[in-house]
Coordinates of C-alpha atoms and ligand atoms in Angstrom, one line a residue:
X753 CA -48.3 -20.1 8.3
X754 CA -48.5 -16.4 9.6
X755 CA -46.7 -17.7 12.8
X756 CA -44.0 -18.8 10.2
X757 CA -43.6 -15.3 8.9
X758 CA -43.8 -13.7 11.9
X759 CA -41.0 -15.9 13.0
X760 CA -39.2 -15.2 10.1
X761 CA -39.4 -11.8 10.3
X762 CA -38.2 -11.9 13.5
X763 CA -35.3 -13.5 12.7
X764 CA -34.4 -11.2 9.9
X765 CA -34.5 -8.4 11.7
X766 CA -32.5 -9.9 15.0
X767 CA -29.9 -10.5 12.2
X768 CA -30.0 -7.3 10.7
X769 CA -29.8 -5.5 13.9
X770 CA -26.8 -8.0 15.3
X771 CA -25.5 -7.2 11.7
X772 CA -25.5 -2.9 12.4
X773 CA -24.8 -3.2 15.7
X774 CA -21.5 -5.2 14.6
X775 CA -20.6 -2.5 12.1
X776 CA -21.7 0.7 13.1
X777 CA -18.6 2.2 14.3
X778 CA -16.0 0.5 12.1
X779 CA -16.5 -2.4 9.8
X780 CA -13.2 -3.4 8.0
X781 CA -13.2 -4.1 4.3
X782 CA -10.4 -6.5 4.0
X783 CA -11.0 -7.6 0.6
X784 CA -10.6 -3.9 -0.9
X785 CA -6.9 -4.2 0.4
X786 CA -4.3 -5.3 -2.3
X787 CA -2.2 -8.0 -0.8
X788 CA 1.4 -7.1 -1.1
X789 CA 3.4 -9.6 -3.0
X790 CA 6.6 -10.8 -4.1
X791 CA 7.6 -11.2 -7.8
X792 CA 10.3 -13.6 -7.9
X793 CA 12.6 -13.6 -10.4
X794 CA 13.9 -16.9 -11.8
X795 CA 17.0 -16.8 -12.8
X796 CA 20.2 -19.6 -12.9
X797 CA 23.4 -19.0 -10.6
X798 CA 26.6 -19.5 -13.1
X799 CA 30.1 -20.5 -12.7
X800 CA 29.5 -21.3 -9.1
X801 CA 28.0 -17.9 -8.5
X802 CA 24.8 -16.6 -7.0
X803 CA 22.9 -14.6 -9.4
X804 CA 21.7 -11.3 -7.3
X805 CA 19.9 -8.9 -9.0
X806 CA 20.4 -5.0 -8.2
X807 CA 19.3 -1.7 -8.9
X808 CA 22.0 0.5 -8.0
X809 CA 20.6 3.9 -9.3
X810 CA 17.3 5.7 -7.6
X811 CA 16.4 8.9 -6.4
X812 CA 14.0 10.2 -3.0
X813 CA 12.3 13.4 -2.5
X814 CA 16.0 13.7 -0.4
X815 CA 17.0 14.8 -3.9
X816 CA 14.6 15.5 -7.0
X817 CA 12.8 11.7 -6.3
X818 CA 9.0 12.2 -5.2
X819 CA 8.8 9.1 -2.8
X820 CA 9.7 8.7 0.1
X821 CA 12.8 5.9 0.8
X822 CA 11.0 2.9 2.3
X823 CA 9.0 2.9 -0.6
X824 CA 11.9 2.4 -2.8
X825 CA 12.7 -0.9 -0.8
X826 CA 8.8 -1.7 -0.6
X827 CA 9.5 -1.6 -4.8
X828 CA 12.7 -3.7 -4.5
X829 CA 10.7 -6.2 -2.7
X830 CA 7.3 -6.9 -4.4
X831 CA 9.9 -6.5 -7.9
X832 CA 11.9 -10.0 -6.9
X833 CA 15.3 -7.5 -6.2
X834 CA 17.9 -8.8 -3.8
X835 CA 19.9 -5.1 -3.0
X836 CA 19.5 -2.0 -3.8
X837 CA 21.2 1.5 -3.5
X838 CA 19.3 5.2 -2.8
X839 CA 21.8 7.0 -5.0
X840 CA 20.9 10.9 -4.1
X841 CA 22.1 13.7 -5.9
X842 CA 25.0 15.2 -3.3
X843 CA 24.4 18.8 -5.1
X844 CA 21.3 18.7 -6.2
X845 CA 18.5 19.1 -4.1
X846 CA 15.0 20.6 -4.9
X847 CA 13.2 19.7 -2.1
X848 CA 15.8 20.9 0.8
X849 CA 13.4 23.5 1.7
X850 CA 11.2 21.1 2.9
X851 CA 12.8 17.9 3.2
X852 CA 15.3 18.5 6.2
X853 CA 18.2 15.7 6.8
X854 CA 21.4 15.1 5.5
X855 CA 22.7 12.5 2.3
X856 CA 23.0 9.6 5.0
X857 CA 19.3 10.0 5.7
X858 CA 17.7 8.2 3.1
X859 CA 19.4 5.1 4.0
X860 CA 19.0 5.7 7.6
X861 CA 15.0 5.6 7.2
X862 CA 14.7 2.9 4.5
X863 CA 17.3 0.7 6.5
X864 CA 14.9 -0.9 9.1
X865 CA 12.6 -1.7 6.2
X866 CA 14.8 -2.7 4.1
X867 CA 16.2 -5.5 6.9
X868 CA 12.4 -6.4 7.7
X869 CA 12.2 -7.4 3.9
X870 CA 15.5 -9.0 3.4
X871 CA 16.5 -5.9 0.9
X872 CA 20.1 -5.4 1.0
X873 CA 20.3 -1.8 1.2
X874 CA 23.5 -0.5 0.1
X875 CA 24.6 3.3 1.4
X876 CA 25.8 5.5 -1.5
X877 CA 25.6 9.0 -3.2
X878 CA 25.5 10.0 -7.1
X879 CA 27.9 12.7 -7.7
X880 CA 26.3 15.3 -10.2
X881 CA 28.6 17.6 -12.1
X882 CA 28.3 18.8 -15.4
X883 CA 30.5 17.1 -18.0
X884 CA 33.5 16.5 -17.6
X885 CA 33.1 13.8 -15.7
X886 CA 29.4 14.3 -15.0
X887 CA 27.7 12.3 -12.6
X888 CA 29.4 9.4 -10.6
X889 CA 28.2 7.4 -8.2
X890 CA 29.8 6.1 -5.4
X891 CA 28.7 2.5 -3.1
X892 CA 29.7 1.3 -0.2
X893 CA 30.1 4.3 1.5
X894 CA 30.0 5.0 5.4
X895 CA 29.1 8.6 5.0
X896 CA 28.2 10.1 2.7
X897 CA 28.4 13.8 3.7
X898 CA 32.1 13.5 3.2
X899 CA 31.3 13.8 -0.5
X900 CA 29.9 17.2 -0.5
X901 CA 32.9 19.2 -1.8
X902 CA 33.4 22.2 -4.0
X903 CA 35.8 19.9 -6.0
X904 CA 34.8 17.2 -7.9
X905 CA 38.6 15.1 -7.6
X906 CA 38.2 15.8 -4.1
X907 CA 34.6 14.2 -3.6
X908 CA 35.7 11.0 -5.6
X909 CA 38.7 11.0 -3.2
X910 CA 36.6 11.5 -0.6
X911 CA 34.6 8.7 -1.5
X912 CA 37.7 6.5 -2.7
X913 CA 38.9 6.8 1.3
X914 CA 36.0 4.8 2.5
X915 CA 36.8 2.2 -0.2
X916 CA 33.8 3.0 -2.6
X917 CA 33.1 1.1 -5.8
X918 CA 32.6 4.3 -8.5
X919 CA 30.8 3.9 -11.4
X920 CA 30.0 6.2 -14.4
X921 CA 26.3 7.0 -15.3
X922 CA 24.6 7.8 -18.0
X923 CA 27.8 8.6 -20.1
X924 CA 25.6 9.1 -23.3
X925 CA 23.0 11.2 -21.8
X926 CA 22.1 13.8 -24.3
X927 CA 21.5 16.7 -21.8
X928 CA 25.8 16.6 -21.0
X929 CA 27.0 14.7 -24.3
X930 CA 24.7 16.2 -26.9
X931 CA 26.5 15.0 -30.2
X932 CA 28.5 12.2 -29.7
X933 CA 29.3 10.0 -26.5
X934 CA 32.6 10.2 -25.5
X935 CA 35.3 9.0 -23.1
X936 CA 36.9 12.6 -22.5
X937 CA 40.6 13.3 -21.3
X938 CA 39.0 14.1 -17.6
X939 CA 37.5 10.0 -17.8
X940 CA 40.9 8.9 -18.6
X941 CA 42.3 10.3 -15.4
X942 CA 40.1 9.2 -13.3
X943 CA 40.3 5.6 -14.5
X944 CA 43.8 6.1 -14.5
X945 CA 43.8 6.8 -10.9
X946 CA 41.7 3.8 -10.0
X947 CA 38.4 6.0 -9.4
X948 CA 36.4 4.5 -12.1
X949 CA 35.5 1.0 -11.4
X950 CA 32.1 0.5 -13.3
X951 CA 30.0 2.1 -16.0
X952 CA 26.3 2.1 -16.9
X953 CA 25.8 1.0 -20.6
X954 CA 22.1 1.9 -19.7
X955 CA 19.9 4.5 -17.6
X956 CA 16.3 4.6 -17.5
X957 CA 15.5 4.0 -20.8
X958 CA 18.3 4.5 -22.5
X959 CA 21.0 2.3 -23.9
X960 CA 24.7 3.1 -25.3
X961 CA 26.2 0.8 -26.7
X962 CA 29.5 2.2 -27.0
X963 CA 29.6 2.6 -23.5
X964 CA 29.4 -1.5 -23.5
X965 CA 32.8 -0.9 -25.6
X966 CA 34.7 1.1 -23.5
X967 CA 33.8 -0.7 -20.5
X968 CA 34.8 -3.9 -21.8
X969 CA 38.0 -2.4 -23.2
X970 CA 38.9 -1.0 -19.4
X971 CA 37.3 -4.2 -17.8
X972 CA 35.0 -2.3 -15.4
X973 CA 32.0 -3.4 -13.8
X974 CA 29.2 -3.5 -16.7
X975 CA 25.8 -2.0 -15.3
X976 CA 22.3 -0.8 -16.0
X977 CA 19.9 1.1 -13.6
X978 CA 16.6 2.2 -13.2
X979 CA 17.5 6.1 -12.4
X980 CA 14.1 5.8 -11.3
X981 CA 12.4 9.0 -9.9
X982 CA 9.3 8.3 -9.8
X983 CA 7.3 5.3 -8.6
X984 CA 8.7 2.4 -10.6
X985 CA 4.6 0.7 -11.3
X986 CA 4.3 4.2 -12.9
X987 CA 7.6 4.4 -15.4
X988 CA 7.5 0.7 -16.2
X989 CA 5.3 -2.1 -17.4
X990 CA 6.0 -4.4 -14.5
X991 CA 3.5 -7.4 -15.4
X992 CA 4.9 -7.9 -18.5
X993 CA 8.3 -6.9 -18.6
X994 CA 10.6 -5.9 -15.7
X995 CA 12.5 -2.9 -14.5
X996 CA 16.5 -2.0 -15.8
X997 CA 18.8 -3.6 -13.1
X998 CA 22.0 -5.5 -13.0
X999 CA 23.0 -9.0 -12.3
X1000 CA 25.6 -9.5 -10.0
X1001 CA 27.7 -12.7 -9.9
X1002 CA 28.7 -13.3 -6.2
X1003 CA 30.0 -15.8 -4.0
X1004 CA 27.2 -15.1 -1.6
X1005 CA 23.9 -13.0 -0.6
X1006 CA 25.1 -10.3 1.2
X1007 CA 26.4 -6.8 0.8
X1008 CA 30.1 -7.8 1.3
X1009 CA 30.0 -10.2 -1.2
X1010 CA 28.3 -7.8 -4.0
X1011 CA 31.5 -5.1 -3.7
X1012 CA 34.0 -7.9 -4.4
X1013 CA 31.9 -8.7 -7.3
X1014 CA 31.6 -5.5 -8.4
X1015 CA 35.1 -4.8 -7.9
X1016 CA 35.9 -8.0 -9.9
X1017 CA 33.5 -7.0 -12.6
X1018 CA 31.3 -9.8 -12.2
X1019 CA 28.3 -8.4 -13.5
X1020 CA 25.8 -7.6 -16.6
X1021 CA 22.8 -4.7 -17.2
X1022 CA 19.8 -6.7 -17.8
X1023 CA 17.5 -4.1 -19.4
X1024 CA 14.2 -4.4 -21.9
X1025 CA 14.8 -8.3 -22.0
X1026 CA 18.4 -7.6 -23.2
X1027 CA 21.8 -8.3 -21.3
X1028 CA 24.8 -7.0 -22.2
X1029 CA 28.4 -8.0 -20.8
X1030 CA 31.0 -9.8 -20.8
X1031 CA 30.7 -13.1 -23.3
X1032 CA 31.7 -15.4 -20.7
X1033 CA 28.7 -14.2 -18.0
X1034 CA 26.3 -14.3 -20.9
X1035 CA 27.3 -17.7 -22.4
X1036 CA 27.0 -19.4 -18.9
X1037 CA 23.6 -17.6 -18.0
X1038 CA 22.4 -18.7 -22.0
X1039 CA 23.9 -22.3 -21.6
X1040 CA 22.5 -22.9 -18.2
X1041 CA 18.9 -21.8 -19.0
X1042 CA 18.4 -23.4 -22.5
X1043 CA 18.4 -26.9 -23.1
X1044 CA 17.8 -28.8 -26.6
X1045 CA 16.3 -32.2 -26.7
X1046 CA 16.0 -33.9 -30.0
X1047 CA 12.7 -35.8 -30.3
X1048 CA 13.5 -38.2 -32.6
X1049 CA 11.2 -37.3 -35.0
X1050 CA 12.1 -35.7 -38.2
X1051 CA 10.0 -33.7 -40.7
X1052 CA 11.4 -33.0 -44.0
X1053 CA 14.7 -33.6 -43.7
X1054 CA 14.6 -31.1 -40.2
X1055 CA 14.7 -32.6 -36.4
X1056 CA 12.1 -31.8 -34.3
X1057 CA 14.2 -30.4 -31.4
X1058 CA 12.5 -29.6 -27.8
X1059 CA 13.8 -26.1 -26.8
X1060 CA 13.6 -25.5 -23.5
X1061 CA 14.0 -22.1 -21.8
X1062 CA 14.0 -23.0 -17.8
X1063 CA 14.8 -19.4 -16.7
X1064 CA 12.6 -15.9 -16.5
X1065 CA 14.8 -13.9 -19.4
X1066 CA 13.8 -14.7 -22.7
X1067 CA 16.6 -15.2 -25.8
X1068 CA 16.0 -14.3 -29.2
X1069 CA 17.9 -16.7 -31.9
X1070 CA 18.5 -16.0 -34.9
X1071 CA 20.3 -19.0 -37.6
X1072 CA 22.6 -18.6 -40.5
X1073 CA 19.9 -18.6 -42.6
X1074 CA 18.2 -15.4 -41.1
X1075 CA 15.5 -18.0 -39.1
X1076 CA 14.2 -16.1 -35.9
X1077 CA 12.8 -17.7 -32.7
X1078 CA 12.1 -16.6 -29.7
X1079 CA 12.5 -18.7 -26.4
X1080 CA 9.8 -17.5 -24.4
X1081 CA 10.7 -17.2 -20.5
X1082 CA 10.3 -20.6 -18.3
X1083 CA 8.2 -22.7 -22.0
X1084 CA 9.4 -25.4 -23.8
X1085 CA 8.7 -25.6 -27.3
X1086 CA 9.7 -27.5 -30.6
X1087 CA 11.8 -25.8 -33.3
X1088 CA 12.8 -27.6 -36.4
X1089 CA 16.4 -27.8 -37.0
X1090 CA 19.0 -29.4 -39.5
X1091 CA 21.5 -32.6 -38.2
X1092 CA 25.0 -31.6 -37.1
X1093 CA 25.9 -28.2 -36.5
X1094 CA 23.5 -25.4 -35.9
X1095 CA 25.3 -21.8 -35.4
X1096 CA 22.8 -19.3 -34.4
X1097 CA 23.5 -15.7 -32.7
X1098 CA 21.1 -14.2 -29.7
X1099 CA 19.9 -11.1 -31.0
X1100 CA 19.2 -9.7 -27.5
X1101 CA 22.8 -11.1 -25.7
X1102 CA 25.5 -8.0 -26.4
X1103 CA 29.1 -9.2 -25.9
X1104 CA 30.1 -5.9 -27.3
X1105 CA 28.2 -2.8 -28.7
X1106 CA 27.1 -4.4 -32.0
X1107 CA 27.9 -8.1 -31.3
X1108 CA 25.3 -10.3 -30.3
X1109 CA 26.6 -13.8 -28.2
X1110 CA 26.8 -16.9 -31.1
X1111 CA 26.1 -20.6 -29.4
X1112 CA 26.7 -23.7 -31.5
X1113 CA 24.5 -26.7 -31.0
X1114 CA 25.4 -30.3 -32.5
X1115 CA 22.7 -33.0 -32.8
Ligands
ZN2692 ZN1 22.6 11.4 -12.9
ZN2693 ZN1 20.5 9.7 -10.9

C-alpha cells in the first residue's frame, strides 16, 4: 500500500514538473482568443441580379475616424458585407498632426486586407463643405488627391474626370439644414450637370424621407450608410439587428459591376430593418423571400395560411382591417387569413417617403 503511494506520488510530481517545465516560458491560452467569424447575410438575388450589400460611407483616423483602415474591412467582413468604401473627409482632418499620408492612403493600407478577405474595397473621398451643397462623396476614384481644391465645382469636376459615381449625404442633417431639408438652387445645378448621381435617404441613424422623394423624382441611386466613426460593434447592436448599408443590384461580384449598378440606380438603403427604394426592387426582394401556403385547414371562416419568410430581413404587414404581423427573418409561421383577395401594405418597405410597398395575395 505505502509502495502505492509512493508510486503515486511519484507520478504526480513527474507530471507536474513535465507540466512546468512545458509552460514556464510561454504557455498559450488558445481558448481566451475570440475566433473571428463571418456573419452571412441571407438575402435573395432579384430580377436576375446579385444582391451585394455595401457600405459606402466610413471614416479612419486619416480623417476624424479613430480606427485604423484594415479594421474597417476586418468589420466589413465578420458583418457578411461584400464592398465597401473609406470615404475620408478631403478637408477635414483632425488627426493630420499625427497621422501623416495622403487621401489615397487609407485605401492603400486596407487594400491588401481587404483582397485577403474577399472585401471589395472601393477607393473614394467624401467632399465636406458647408451647405450649399454640403458634403458629396465621390467612388470609383483613381486618386483621390485630385479632389482637394479651394473650389467645390472644381473638386466634383475633378472627381467627375476620373468617371466617379457622386452621391449626396446626409442632405437632412440638422447641423447644415437646421429647419427644413431642402434641395437648394446649388443641388439643382449640380444634378443638372450630371454630378449628382445618388443620394443617401439615411446616415448613421438618421432617416429623411423626403430625401427618398427627391431621389426617386431625379431617379438617382437610393442609398443608406453607416457614416460610421467609430468602431461599428460599439455604435450598433450587431447580434440582433445589423448595421445601415445598401443593396446593390448587379450583374456580378465585383467592383466594375457595382458602378454600372449604381450608375443605373440599381439599388435600396437597407437601414433598422427597413428598405426604402424604388417599388420595383422592393416588390422583387418581398416576392422572392415570402411564400404563402394554404393549409387547408380553415378556422372560423379564416384559412390557415403557412407564411414563410426564407430570407434575413424581416417584413412588417399590415391588412385592410389594421391586422399587424410580423414575418420574422428565415421562420415560417401560420397566419389566419380570409379566401380570395388579401391586400395588405409592408409597414417597413418605403416606395416613397410616406408610402409603404402594398402586395396582393389570392387564395
Ligand atoms: Zn459628411
Ligand atoms: Zn462622412
Amino acid at each position: 500500500m505505502k509502495r502505492i503511494f509512493i508510486t503515486v506520488g511519484v507520478l504526480m510530481a513527474i507530471t507536474t514538473i513535465h507540466c512546468f517545465s512545458q509552460n514556464l516560458s510561454n504557455t498559450q491560452l488558445e481558448h481566451m482568443r475570440l475566433q473571428s467569424q463571418r456573419k452571412e447575410i441571407n438575402l435573395p438575388d432579384i430580377l436576375g441580379y446579385k444582391t451585394l450589400k455595401g457600405d459606402f460611407h466610413m471614416h479612419t483616423v486619416f480623417s476624424d475616424g479613430i480606427v485604423w483602415p484594415t479594421l474597417r474591412v476586418d468589420e466589413a467582413w465578420q458583418e457578411g458585407l461584400d464592398a465597401i468604401a473609406i470615404t475620408e473627409h478631403i478637408e477635414h482632418r483632425p488627426h493630420r498632426e499625427f497621422v501623416k499620408g495622403d487621401h489615397n492612403s487609407p485605401y492603400d493600407i486596407a487594400l491588401p486586407r481587404a483582397r485577403q478577405l474577399d472585401i471589395i474595397l472601393i477607393r473614394s473621398g467624401e467632399i465636406t463643405r458647408s451647405m450649399p451643397p454640403g458634403h458629396l462623396i465621390a467612388m470609383f476614384l483613381d486618386d483621390v488627391n485630385a479632389l482637394e481644391t479651394p473650389d467645390v465645382n472644381d473638386a466634383l469636376q475633378a472627381a467627375a474626370d476620373q468617371g466617379a459615381f457622386i452621391f449626396w449625404c446626409h442632405p437632412g442633417w440638422k447641423a447644415q439644414q437646421p429647419d427644413t431639408a431642402l434641395w437648394m438652387p446649388e443641388h439643382q445645378e449640380l444634378f443638372d450637370k450630371g454630378l449628382i448621381h445618388g443620394i443617401e435617404v439615411f446616415n448613421e441613424k438618421e432617416w429623411y424621407p423626403i430625401a427618398l422623394d427627391w431621389g426617386l423624382e431625379k431617379d438617382l441611386a437610393i442609398l443608406g450608410f453607416s457614416d460610421i466613426h467609430i468602431v461599428t460593434s460599439h455604435y450598433y447592436d450587431l447580434t440582433n439587428g445589423h448595421r445601415p448599408m445598401s443593396l446593390i443590384f448587379a450583374q456580378q461580384r465585383s467592383e466594375e459591376a457595382i458602378k454600372e449598378a449604381m450608375f443605373e440606380g440599381r439599388t435600396v438603403a437597407w437601414f433598422d430593418n427597413k428598405l426604402a427604394g424604388k417599388e420595383e426592387y422592393l416588390r422583387a426582394i418581398f416576392d422572392a423571400s415570402v411564400t404563402f401556403i394554404d393549409t387547408g385547414i380553415e378556422r372560423r371562416d379564416r384559412k390557415q395560411v403557412k407564411v414563410r419568410n426564407h430570407y434575413a430581413i424581416p417584413f412588417f404587414i399590415t391588412d385592410s382591417e389594421g391586422n399587424s404581423v410580423v414575418l420574422p427573418p428565415e421562420r415560417e409561421i401560420v397566419v389566419p387569413m380570409k379566401s380570395g383577395t388579401t391586400s395588405f401594405e409592408v409597414t417597413n418597405l418605403f416606395i416613397k417617403g410616406t408610402e409603404h410597398l402594398k402586395v396582393e395575395i389570392s387564395l
